[in-house]
Coordinates of C-alpha atoms in Angstrom, one line a residue:
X1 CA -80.1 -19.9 -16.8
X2 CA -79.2 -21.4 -13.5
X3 CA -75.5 -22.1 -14.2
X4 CA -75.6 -18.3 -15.9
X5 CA -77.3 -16.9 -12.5
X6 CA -74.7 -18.7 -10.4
X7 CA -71.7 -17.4 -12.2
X8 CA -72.9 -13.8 -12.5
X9 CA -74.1 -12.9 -9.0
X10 CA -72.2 -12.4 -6.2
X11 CA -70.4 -13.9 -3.9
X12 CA -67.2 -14.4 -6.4
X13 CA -66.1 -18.1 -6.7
X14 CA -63.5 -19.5 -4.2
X15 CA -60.6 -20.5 -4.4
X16 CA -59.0 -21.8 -1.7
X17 CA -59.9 -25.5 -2.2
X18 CA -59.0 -27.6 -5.2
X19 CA -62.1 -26.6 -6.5
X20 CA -64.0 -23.5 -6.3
X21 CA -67.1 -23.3 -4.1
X22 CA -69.9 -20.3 -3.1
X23 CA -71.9 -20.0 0.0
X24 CA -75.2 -18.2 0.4
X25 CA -76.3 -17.7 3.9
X26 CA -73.4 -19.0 5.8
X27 CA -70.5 -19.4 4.9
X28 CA -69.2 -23.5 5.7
X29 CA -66.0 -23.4 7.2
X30 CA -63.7 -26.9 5.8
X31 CA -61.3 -26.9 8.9
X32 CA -63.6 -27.0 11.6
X33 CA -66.5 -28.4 9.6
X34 CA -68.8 -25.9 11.2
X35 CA -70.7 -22.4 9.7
X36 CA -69.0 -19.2 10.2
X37 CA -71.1 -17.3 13.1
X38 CA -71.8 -14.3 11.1
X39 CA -74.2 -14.4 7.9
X40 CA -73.3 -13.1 4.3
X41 CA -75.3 -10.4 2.6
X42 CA -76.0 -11.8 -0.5
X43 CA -78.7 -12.4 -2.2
X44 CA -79.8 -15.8 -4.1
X45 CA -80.3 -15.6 -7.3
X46 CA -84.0 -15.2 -8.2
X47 CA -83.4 -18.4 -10.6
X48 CA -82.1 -20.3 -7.5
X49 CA -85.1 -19.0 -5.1
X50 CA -87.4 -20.3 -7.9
X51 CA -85.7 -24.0 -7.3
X52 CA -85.8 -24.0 -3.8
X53 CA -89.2 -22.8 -4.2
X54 CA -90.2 -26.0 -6.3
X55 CA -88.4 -28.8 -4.4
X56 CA -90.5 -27.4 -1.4
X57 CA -93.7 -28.0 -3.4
X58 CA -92.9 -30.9 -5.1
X59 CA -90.5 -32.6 -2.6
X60 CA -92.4 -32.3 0.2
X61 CA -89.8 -31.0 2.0
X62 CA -90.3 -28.4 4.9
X63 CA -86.9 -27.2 6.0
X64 CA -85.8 -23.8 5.9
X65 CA -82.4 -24.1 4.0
X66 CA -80.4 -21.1 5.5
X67 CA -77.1 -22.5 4.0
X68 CA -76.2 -23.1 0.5
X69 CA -72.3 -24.0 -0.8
X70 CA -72.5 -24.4 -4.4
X71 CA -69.1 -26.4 -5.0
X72 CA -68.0 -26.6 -9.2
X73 CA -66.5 -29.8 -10.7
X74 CA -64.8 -29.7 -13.5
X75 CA -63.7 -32.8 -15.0
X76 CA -60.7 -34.7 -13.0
X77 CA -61.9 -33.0 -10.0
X78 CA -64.0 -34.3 -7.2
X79 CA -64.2 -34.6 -3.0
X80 CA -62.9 -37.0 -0.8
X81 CA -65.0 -39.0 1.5
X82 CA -66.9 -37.7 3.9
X83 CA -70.3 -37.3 6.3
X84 CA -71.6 -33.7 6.4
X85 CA -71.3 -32.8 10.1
X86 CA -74.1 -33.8 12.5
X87 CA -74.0 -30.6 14.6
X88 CA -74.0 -27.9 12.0
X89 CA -76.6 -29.6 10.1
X90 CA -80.3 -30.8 9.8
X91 CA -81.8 -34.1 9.2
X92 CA -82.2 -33.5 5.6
X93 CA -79.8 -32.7 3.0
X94 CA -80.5 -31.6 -1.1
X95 CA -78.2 -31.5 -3.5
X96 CA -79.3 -30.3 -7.1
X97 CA -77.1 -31.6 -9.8
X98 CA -76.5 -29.5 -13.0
X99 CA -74.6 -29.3 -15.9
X100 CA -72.7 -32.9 -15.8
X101 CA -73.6 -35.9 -14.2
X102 CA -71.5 -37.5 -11.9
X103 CA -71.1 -41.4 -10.0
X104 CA -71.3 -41.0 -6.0
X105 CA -69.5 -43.2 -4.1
X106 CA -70.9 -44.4 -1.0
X107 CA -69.0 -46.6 1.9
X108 CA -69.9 -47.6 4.8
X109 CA -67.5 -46.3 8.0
X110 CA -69.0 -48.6 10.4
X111 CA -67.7 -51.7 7.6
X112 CA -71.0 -53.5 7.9
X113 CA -72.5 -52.9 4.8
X114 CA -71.1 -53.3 1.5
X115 CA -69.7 -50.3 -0.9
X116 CA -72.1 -48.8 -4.1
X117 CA -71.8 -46.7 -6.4
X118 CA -75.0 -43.9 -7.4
X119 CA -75.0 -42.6 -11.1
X120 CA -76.3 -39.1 -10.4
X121 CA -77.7 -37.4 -13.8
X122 CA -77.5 -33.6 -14.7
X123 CA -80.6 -32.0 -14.1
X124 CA -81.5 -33.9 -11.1
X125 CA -82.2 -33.5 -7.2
X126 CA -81.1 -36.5 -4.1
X127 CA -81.8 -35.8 -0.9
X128 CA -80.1 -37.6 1.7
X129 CA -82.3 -37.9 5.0
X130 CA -82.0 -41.0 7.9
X131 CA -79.6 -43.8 6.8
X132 CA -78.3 -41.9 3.9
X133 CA -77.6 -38.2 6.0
X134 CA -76.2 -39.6 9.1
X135 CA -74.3 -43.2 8.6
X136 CA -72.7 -43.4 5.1
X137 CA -69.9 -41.4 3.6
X138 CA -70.6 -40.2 0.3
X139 CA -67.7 -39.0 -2.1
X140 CA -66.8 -38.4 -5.8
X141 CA -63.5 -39.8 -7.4
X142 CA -61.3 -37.8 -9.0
X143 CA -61.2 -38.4 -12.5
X144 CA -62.7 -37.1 -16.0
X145 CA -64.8 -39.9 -16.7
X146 CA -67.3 -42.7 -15.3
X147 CA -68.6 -46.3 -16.8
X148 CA -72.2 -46.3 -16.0
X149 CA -74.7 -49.2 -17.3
X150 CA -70.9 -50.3 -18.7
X151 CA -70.4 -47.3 -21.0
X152 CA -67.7 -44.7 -20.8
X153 CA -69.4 -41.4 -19.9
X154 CA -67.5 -38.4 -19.9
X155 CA -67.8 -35.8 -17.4
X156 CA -68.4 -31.9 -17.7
X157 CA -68.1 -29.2 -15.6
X158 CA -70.8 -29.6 -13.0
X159 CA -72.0 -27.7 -10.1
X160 CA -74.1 -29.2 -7.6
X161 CA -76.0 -27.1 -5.4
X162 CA -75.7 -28.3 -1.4
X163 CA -79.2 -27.0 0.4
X164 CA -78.6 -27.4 4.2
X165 CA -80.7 -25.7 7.4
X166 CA -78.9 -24.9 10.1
X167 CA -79.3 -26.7 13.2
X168 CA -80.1 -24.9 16.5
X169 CA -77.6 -25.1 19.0
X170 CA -81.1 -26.3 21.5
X171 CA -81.3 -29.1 18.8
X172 CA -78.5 -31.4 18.2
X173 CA -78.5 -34.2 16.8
X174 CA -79.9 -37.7 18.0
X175 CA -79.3 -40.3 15.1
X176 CA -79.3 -43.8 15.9
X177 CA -75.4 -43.3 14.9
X178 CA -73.8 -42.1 18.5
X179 CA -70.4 -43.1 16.9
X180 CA -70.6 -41.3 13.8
X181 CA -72.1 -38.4 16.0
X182 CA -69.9 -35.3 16.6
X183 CA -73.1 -33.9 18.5
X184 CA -73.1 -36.9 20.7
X185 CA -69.3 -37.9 20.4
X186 CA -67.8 -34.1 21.2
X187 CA -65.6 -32.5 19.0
X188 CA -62.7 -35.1 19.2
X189 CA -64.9 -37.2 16.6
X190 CA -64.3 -34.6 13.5
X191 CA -60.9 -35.3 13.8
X192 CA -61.7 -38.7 12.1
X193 CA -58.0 -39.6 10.2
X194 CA -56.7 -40.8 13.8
X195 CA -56.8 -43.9 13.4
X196 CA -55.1 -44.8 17.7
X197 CA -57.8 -44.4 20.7
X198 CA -54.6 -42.8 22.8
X199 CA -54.4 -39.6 20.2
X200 CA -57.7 -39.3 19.3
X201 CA -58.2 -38.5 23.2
X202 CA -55.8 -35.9 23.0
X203 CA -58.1 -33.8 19.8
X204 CA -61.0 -33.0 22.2
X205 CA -60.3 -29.3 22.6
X206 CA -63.6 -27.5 21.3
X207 CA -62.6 -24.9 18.7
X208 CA -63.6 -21.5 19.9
X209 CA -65.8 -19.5 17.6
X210 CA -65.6 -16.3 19.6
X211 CA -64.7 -13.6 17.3
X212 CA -62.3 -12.1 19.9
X213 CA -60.4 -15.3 19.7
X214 CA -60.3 -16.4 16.2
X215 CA -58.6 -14.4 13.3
X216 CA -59.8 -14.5 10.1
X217 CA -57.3 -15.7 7.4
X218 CA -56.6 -12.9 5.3
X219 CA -57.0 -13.6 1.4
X220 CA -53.1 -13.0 0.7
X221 CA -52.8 -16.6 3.0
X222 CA -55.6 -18.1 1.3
X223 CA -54.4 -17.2 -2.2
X224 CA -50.3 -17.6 -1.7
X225 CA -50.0 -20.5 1.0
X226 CA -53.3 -22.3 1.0
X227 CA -54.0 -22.8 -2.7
X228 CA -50.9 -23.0 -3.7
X229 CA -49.7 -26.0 -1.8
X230 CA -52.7 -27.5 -2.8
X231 CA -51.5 -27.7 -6.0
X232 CA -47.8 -28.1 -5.3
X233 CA -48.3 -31.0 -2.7
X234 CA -47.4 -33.9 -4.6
X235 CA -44.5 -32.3 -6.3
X236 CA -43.4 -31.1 -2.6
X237 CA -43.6 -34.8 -1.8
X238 CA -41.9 -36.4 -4.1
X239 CA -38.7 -33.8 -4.4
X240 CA -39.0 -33.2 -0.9
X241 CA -38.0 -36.7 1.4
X242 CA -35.5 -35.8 3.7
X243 CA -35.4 -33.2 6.7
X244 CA -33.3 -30.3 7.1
X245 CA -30.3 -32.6 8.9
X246 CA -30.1 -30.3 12.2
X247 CA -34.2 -31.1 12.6
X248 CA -33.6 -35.0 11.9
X249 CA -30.9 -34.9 14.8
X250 CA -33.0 -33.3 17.0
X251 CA -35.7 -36.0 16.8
X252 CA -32.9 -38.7 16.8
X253 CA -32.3 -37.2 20.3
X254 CA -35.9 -37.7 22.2
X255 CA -36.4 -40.2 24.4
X256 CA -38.3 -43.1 23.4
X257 CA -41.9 -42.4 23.4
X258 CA -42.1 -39.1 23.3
X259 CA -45.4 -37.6 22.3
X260 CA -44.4 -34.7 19.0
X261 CA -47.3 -32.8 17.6
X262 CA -46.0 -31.6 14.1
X263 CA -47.5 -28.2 13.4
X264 CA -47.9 -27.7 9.6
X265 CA -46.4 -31.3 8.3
X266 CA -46.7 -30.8 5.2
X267 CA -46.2 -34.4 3.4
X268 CA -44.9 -35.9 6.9
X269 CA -41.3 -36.3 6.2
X270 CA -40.4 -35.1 10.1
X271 CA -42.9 -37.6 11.1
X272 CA -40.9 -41.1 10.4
X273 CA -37.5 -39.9 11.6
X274 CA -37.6 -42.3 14.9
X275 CA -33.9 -43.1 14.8
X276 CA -33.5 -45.7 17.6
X277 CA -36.1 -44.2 19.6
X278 CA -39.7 -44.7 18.7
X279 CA -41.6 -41.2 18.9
X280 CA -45.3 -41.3 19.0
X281 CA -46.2 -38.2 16.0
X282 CA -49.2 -36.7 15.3
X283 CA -49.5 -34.0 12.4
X284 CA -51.9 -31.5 11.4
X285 CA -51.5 -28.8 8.1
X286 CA -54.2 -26.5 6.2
X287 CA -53.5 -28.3 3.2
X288 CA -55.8 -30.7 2.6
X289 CA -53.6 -32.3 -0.3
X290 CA -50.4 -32.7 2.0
X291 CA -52.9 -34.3 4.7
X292 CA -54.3 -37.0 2.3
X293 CA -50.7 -37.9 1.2
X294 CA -49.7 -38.4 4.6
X295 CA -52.9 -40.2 5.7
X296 CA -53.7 -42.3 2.7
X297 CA -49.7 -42.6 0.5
X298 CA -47.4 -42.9 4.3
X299 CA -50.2 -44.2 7.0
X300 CA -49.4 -41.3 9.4
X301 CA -52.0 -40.1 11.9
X302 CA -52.6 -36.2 10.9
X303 CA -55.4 -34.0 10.5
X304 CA -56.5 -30.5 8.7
X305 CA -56.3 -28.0 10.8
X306 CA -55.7 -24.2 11.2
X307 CA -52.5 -23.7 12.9
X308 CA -54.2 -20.2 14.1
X309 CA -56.5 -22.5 16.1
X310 CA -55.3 -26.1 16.8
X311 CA -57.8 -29.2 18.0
X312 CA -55.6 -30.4 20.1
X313 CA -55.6 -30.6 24.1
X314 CA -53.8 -27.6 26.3
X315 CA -50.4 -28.8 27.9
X316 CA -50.6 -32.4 26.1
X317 CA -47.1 -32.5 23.9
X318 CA -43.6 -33.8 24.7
X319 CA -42.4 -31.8 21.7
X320 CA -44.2 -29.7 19.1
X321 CA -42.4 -28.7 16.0
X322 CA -43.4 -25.9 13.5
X323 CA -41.0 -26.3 10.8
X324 CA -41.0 -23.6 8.0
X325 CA -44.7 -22.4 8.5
X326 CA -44.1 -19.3 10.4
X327 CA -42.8 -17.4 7.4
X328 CA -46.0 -18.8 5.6
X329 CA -48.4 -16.1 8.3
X330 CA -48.8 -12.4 6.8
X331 CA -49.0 -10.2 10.1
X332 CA -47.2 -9.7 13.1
X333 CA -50.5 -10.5 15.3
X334 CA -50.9 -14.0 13.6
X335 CA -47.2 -15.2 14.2
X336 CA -47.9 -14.5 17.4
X337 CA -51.1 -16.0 17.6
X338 CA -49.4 -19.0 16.1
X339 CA -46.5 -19.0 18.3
X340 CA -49.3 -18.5 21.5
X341 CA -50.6 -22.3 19.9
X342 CA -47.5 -24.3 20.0
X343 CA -47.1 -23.0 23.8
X344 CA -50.5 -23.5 24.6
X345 CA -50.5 -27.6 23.8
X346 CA -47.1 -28.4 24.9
X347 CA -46.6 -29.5 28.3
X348 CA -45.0 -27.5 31.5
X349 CA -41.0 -28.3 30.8
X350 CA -41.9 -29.7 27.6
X351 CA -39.7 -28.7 24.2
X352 CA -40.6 -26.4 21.1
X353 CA -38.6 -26.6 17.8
X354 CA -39.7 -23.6 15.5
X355 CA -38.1 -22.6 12.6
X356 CA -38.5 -20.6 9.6
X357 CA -36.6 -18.8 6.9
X358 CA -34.6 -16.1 7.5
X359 CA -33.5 -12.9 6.0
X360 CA -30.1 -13.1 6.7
X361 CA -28.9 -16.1 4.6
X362 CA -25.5 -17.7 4.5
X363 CA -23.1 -16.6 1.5
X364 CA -23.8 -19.9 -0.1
X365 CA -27.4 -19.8 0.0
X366 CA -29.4 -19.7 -3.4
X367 CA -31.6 -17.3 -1.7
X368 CA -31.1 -13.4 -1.4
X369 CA -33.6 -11.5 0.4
X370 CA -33.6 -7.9 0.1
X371 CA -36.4 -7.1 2.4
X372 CA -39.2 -9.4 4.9
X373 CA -42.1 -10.4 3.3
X374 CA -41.2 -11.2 -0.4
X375 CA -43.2 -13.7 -2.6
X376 CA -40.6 -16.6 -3.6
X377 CA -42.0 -18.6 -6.6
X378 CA -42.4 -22.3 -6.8
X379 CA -41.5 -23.5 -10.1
X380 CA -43.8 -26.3 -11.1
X381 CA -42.8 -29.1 -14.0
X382 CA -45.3 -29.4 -16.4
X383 CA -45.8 -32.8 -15.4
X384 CA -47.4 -32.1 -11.8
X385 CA -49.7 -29.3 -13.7
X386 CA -53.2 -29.5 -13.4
X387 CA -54.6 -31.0 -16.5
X388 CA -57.3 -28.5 -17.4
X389 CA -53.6 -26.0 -16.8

């Protein structure tokens, strides 16, 4: 009745990750890591009240939990590694597990302690609190099936229910883990794929949540762009390893250690073009698949991030380069918020390479454009599609 609640009542399912989630209460936003300032105005399910209803009897548990994501697993699908954020969050996390159960992986980010491995069951509630909720990264391997007690369990579609209070902005958090702590770190300790000291200096501009100031993504971005390169991203990568020559030359041209921020880098291949010079890069995208690629397949330092609303410093870039995103942003008032982004972090005197697809093409281009703002399809082999596809 749960699963059957959760699928009939609104909020629809969403879509822009690479798996669909809901949110009750608040919406969680996955590029700043923070709530969305203004609530939503559904409802919970009565068959959902009813559980939060009983883990507060029988739990013993007396947070208020104002923010629910319900995230949906299906099987091959799962979440990378991570710490829910200090500074949006309460001491006490509970996650009810339904339909499937599942192996969470936990590591240690301070490399103290050794790795495990939890076998969570369907029908059952964790709650991460201390030790558990602040220090260790918890995450779920992508892939349709686990060996618990050394037998093969398949998984099934799943959907475990995140129960999170919101924590006062007169409240942050004091773990005993100031260096896992955004709320005692700043804001330059989300970006946690920077890997150099010197660059992670540079991500300490707070994002803004002032609703004069940030623009919602419209859906046609979040359907078109965002979920679509999600899936696309490895194809991309592995057709895609060479820049557009006159961009390669460009970079060959800087002078050694110049500091490039590459705006929307897709799988990185702008990042690694040093030539005889040695550039220092740093890349952020929205895709969350083109960023793991580029963190975890080339060891580049980039981050997810909203080119609408970049983390990094003002006036801190030698060069910033937006290649082919532009074209990717719906309305005229975005591109120029966009545009207003790259200026704003590079330096006085500094350099800005932009470029985007245009509607006059050359005679021997494939492309013909017969008006701005077309859909152009991306032709997937069936070997890159999605299993469950």
């Amino acid at each position: 009745k749960l699963i059957e609640a959760i699928d009939l009542e609104t909020p629809q399912w969403e879509t822009s990750l690479s798996r669909r989630v809901k949110h009750f209460g608040k919406t969680f936003d996955y590029v700043t890591r923070q709530t969305q300032p203004q609530p939503l105005n559904h409802k919970l399910p009565v068959e959902l009240s009813q559980v939060l209803d009983k883990i507060k009897t029988f739990a013993k548990i007396s947070d208020h939990f104002d923010q629910i994501t319900v995230n949906e697993y299906m099987p091959g699908q799962g979440i990378s590694s991570h710490i829910d954020t200090h500074s949006a969050f309460g001491d006490i996390i509970c996650i009810v597990s339904i339909g499937s159960g599942i192996v969470l992986e936990l590591d240690d980010p301070l490399n103290e302690l050794p790795n495990t491995n939890v076998y969570i069951p369907q029908r059952s509630l964790y709650a991460m609190g201390g030790e558990s909720r602040h220090r260790w990264n918890h995450g779920i391997s992508r892939r349709k099936r686990d060996v618990v007690d050394g037998k093969l369990v398949l998984r099934e579609r799943r959907l475990a229910i995140t129960l999170r209070s919101l924590r006062k902005d007169d409240n942050p958090c004091k773990c005993i883990y100031p260096t896992l702590c955004d709320s005692q770190q700043g804001p330059a300790s989300q970006l946690s794929n920077i890997r150099s000291p010197q660059l992670k200096e540079i991500a300490s501009k707070q994002s803004t949540t002032d609703e004069q100031s940030h623009i919602g993504t419209p859906q046609v971005e979040v359907e078109f762009v965002h979920h679509v390169y999600n899936q696309v991203a490895q194809h991309f990568s592995n057709t895609r390893h060479t820049g557009w020559p006159q961009i390669v030359s460009y970079i060959e041209s800087l002078p050694a250690g110049s500091f490039v921020i590459d705006v929307g880098c897709g799988n990185g291949r702008y990042m690694f073009q040093n030539g005889k010079h040695k550039c220092v890069f740093l890349g952020s995208d929205i895709c969350q698949k083109f960023v793991e690629i580029c963190v975890h397949q080339r060891n580049f330092d980039a981050v997810i991030a909203d080119a609408m609303e970049l983390p990094w410093k003002s006036n801190c870039a030698d060069v910033v380069l937006s290649i082919a995103v532009l074209h990717h942003i719906s309305t005229e008032s975005r591109r120029l918020q966009l545009v207003s982004e790259l200026v704003r972090i590079a330096k006085p005197g500094g350099e800005i390479l932009l470029e985007a697809w245009a509607l006059e093409q050359e005679t021997s281009s494939k492309r013909n454009f017969e008006a701005p703002d077309v859909m152009v399809p991306w032709k997937l082999p069936k070997q890159f599609l999605p299993e469950e596809n």
